[in-house]
GROMACS .gro file of C-alpha atoms in nm:
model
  300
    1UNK     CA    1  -3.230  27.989  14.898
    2UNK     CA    2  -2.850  28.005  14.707
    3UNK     CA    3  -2.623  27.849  14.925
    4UNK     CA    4  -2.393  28.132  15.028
    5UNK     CA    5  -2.755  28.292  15.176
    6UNK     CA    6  -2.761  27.958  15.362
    7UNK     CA    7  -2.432  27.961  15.474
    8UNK     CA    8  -2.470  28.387  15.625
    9UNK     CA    9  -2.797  28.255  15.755
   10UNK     CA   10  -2.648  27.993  15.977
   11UNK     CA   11  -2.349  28.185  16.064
   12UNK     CA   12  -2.512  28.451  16.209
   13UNK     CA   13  -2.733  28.150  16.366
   14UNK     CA   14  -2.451  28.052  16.538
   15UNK     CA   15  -2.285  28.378  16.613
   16UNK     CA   16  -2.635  28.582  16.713
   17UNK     CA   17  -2.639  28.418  17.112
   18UNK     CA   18  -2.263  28.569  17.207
   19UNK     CA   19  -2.367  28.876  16.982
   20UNK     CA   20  -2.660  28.987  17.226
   21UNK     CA   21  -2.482  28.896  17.553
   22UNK     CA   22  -2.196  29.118  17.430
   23UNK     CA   23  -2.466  29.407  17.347
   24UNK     CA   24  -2.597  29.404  17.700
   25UNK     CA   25  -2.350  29.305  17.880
   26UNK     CA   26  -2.048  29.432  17.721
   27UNK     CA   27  -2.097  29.713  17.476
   28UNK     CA   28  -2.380  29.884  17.698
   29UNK     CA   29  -2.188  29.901  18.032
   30UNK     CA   30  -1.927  30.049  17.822
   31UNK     CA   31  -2.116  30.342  17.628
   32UNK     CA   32  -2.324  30.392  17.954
   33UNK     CA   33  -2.034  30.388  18.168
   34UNK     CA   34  -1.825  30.684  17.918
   35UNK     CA   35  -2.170  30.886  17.982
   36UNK     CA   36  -2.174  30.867  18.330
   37UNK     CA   37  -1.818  31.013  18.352
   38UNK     CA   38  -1.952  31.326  18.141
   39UNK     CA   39  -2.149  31.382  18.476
   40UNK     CA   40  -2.078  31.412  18.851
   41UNK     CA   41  -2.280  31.092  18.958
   42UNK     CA   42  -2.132  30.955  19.334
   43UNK     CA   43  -2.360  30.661  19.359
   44UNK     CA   44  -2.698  30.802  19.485
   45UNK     CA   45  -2.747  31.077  19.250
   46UNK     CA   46  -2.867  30.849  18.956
   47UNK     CA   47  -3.175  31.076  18.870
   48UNK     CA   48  -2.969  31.394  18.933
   49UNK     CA   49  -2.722  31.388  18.728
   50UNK     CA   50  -2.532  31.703  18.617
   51UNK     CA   51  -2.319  31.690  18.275
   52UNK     CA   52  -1.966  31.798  18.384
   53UNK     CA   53  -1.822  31.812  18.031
   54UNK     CA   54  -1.442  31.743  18.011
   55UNK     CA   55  -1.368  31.822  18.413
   56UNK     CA   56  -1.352  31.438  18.511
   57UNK     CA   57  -1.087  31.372  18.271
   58UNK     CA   58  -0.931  31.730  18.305
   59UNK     CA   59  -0.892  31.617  18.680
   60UNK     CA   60  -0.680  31.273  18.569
   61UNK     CA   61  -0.425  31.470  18.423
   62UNK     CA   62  -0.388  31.710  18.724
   63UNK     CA   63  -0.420  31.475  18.983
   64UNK     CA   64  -0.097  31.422  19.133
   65UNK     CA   65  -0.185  31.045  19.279
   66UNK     CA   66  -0.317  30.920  18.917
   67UNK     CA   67  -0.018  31.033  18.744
   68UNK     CA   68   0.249  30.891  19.029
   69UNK     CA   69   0.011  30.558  18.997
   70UNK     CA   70   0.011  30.547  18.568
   71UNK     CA   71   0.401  30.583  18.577
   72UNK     CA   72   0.432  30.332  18.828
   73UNK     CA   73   0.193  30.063  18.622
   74UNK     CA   74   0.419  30.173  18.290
   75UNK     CA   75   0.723  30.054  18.504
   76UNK     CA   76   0.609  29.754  18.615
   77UNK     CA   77   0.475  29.679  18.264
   78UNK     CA   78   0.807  29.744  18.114
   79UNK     CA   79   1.009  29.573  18.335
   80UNK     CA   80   0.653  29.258  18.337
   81UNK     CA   81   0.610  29.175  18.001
   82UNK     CA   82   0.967  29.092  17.858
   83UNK     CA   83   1.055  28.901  18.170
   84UNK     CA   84   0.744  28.727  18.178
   85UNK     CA   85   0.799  28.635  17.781
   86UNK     CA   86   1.137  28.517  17.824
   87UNK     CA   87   1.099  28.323  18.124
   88UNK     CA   88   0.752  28.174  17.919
   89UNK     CA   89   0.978  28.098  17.588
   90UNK     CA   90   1.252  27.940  17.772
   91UNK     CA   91   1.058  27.681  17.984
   92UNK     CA   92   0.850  27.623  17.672
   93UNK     CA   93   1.159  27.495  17.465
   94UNK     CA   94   1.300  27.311  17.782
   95UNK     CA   95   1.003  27.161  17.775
   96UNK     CA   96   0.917  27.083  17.396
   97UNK     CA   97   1.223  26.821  17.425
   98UNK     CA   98   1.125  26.478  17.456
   99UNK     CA   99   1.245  26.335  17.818
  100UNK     CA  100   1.096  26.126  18.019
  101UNK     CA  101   0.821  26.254  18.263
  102UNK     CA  102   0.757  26.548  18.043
  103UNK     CA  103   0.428  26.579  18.072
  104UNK     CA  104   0.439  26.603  18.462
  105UNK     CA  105   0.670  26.869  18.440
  106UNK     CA  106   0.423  27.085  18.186
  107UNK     CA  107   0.166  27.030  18.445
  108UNK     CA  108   0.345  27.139  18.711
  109UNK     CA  109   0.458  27.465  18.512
  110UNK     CA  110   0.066  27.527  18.403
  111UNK     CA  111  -0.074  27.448  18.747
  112UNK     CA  112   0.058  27.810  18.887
  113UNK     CA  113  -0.142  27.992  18.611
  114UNK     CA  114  -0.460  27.850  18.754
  115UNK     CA  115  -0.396  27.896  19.140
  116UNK     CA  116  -0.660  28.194  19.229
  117UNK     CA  117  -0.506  28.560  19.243
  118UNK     CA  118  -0.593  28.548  19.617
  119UNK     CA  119  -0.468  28.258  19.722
  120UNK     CA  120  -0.098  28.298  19.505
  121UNK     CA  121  -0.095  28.636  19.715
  122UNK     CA  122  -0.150  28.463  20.085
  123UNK     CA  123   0.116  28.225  19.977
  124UNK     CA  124   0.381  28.509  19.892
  125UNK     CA  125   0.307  28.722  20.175
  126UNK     CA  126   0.432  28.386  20.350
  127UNK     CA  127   0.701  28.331  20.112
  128UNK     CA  128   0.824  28.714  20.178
  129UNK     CA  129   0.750  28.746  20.514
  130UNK     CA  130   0.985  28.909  20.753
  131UNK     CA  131   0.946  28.688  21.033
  132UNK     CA  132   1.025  28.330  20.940
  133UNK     CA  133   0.970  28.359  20.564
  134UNK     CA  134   1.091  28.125  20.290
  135UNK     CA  135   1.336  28.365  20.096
  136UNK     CA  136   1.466  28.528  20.406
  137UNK     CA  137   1.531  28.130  20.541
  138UNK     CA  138   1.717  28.074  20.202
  139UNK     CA  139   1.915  28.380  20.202
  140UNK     CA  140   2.019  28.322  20.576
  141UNK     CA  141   2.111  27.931  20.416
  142UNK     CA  142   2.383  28.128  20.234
  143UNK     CA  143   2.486  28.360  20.475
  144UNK     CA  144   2.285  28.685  20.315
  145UNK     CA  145   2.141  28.935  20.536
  146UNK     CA  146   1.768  28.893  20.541
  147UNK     CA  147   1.575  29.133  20.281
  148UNK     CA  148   1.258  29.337  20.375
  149UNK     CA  149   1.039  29.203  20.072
  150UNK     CA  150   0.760  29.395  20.145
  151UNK     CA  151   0.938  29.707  20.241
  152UNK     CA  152   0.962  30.027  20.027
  153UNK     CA  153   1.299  29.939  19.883
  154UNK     CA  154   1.163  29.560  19.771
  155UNK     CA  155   0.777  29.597  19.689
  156UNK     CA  156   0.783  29.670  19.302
  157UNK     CA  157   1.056  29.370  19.317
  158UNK     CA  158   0.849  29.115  19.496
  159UNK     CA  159   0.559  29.216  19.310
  160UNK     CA  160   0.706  29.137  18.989
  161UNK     CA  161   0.878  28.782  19.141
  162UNK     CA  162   0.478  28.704  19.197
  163UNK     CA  163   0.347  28.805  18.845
  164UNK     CA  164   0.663  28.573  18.738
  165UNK     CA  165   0.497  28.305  18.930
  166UNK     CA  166   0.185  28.303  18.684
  167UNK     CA  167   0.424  28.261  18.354
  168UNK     CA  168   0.281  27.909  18.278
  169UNK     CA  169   0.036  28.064  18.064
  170UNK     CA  170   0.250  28.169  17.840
  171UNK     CA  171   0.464  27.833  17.863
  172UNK     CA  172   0.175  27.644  17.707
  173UNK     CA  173   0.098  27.897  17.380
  174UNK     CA  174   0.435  27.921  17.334
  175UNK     CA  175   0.499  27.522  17.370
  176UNK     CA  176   0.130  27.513  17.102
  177UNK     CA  177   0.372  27.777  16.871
  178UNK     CA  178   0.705  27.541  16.909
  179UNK     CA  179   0.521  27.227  16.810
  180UNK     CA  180   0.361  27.370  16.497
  181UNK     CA  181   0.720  27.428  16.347
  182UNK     CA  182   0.804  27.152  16.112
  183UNK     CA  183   1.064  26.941  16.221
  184UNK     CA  184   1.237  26.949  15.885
  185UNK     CA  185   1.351  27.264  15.920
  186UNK     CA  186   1.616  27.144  16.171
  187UNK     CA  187   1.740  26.848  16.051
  188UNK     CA  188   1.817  27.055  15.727
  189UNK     CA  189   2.040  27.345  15.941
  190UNK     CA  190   2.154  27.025  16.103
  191UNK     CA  191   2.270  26.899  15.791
  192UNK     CA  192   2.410  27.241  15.694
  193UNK     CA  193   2.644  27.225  15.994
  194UNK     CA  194   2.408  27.489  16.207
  195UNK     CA  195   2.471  27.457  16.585
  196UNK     CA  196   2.202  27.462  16.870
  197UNK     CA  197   2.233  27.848  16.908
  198UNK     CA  198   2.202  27.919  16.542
  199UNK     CA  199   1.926  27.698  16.466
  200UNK     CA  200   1.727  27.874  16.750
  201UNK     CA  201   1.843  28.192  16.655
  202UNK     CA  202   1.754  28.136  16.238
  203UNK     CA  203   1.477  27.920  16.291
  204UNK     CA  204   1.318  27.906  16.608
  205UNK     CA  205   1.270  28.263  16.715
  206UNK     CA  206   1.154  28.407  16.362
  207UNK     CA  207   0.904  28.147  16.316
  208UNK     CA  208   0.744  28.210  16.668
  209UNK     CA  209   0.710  28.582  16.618
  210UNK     CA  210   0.329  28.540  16.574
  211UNK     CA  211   0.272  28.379  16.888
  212UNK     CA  212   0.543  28.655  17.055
  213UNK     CA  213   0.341  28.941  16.915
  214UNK     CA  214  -0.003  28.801  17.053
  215UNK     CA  215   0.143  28.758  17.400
  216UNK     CA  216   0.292  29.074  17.417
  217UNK     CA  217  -0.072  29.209  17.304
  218UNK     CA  218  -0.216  28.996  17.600
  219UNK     CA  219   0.101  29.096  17.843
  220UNK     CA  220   0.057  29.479  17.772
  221UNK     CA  221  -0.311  29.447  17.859
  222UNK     CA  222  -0.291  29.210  18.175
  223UNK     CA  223  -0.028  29.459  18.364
  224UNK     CA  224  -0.156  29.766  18.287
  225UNK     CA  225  -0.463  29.604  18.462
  226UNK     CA  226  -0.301  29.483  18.736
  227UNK     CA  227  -0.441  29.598  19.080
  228UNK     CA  228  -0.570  29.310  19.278
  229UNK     CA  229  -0.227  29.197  19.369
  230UNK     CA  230  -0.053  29.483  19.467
  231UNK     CA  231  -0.309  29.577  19.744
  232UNK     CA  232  -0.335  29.244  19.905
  233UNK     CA  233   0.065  29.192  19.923
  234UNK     CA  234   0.065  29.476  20.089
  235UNK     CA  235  -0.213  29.548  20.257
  236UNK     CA  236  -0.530  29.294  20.406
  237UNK     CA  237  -0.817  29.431  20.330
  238UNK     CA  238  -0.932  29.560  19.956
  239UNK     CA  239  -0.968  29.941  20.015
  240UNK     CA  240  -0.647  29.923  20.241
  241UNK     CA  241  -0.381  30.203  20.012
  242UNK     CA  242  -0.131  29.970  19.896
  243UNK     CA  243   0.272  30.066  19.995
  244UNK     CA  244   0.345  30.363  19.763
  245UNK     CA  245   0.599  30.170  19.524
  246UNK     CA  246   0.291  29.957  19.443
  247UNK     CA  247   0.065  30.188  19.412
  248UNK     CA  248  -0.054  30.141  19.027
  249UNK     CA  249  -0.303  30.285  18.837
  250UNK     CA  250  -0.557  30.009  18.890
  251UNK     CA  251  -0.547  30.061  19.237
  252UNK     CA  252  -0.621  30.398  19.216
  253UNK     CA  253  -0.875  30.395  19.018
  254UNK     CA  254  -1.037  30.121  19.237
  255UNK     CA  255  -0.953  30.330  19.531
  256UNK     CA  256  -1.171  30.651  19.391
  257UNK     CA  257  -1.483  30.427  19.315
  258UNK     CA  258  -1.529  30.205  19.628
  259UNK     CA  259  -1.326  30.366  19.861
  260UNK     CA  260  -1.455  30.776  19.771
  261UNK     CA  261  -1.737  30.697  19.557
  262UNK     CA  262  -1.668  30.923  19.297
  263UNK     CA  263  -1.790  30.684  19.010
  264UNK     CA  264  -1.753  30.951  18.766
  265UNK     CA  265  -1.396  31.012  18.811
  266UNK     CA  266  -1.314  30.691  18.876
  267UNK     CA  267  -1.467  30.602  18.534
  268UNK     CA  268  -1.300  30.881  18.388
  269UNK     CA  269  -0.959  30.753  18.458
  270UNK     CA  270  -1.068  30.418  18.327
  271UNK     CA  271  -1.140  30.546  18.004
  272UNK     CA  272  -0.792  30.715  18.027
  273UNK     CA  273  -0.604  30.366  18.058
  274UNK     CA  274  -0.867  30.189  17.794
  275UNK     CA  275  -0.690  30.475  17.579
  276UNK     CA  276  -0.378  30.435  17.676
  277UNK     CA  277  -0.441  30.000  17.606
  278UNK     CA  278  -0.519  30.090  17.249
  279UNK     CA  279  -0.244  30.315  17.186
  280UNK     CA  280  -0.004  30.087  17.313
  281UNK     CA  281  -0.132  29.820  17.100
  282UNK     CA  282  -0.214  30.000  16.796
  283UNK     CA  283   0.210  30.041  16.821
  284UNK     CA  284   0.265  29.735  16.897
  285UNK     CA  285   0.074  29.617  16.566
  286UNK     CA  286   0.230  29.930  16.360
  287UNK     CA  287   0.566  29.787  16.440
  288UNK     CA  288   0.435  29.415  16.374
  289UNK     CA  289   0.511  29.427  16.045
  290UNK     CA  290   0.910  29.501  16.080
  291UNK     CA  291   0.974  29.178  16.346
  292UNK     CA  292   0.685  28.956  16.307
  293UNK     CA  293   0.712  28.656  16.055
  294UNK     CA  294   0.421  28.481  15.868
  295UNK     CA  295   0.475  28.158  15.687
  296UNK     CA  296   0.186  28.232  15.458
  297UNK     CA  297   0.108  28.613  15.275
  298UNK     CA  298  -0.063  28.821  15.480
  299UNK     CA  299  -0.189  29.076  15.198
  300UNK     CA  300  -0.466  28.888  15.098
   0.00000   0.00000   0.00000
């Protein structure tokens, strides 16, 4: 056996165990799952099933709750994603300086990212709360009138102050990015005369494009997903409706399938925001090529 035959032989070897797992239990929930919202199953009509055609997803587009929700999840993604990648980028170059006790202080950045989605959520509710809260108790410190946090006016903004929480992520692949730029590069702009603000501007930024262009991949994804969070600040039990500002597409979605039981529909309008995912990030790598910097060709 030539040894390139070898070396296909054991990769697929190696490969072949996550292959199948991803076959049943990825790819075939999928395919199976786009069938079934085709049909008009509800959860007891398995051996029944009637093909529907294109009504399912005929219905997402009509139905006024779905597109209130999708323009509310595009808002909180817009507003989500740069703030969460600036806030990331920052801490990770405050940081990637060498002080004393830095390592503490990257663990206590990381530690939030780890914290259950549950549990960070019965922490803010006590953080926002109304009635002896932490940020009403600060702003009454300063002499500020006390905010309704979980009111109609503040939801979407106390929402996003939680998903802000969880930025320590980011901190460590951007801190990964920062360290894998050569340290040469500065002390020539130093030499040149370049200040702090320039070299970050010249040399910094530009060289962590890459690692900005996969985390605004991942950021896109995560908060159009996000669903868990805005029904349990608001609400305290999972098919509770979540206070209209917060009311995302997730949510609704989640809301037609356990709450209604209309599986196909509520399949349908998952398939809707998997499409919307991809066209979002097929953009997103369209536009790659104008902002984001590779040291090495990418052509080949």
């Amino acid at each position: 056996m030539k040894e390139k035959t070898k070396r296909t032989v054991a990769f697929y070897s190696m490969i072949s165990p996550w292959f199948i797992m991803f076959l049943i239990f990825g790819l075939y929930p999928m395919i199976y799952g786009l069938y079934l919202s085709f049909t008009n199953y509800y959860g007891f009509n398995i051996k029944k099933l009637k093909w529907t055609g294109m009504h399912n997803y005929h219905r997402v587009f009509t139905d006024s709750d779905a597109m209130y929700s999708l323009g509310r999840t595009f808002y909180v993604t817009i507003i989500n994603v740069p703030l969460g990648m600036a806030v990331a980028l920052g801490l990770a170059m405050l940081l990637n300086r060498q002080v004393r006790g830095v390592g503490i202080y990257r663990t206590l950045f990381y530690l939030p990212s780890i914290v259950p989605a549950v549990a960070s959520v019965i922490m803010w509710k006590f953080m926002f709360s109304s009635n002896g809260g932490v940020l009403n108790g600060i702003l009454d410190f300063f002499g500020i009138n006390p905010v309704n946090w979980l009111g109609y006016d503040y939801a979407t903004t106390s929402l996003l102050i939680m998903l802000l929480w969880g930025a320590g992520g980011g901190v460590l692949i951007n801190l990964a990015g920062l360290k894998g730029i050569p340290r040469d590069l500065y002390e020539a702009a130093s030499i040149d005369g370049a200040t702090a603000p320039q070299r970050t501007l010249r040399i910094t930024l530009p060289l962590m494009t890459p690692v900005i262009f996969f985390n605004v991949i991942m950021g896109i994804i995560g908060s159009l997903q996000i669903g868990l969070q805005a029904i349990l600040l608001s609400g305290s039990r999972l098919l509770d409706r979540p206070i209209q500002p917060n009311y995302l597409y997730f949510v609704h979605a989640f809301q037609q399938i356990f709450a209604f039981q209309r599986f196909a529909y509520g399949m349908a309008l998952l398939w809707v925001l998997f499409l919307a995912i991809l066209i979002l990030t097929a953009i997103v790598f369209v536009t790659s090529r104008f902002w984001v910097h590779y040291e090495t060709d990418q052509e080949g």
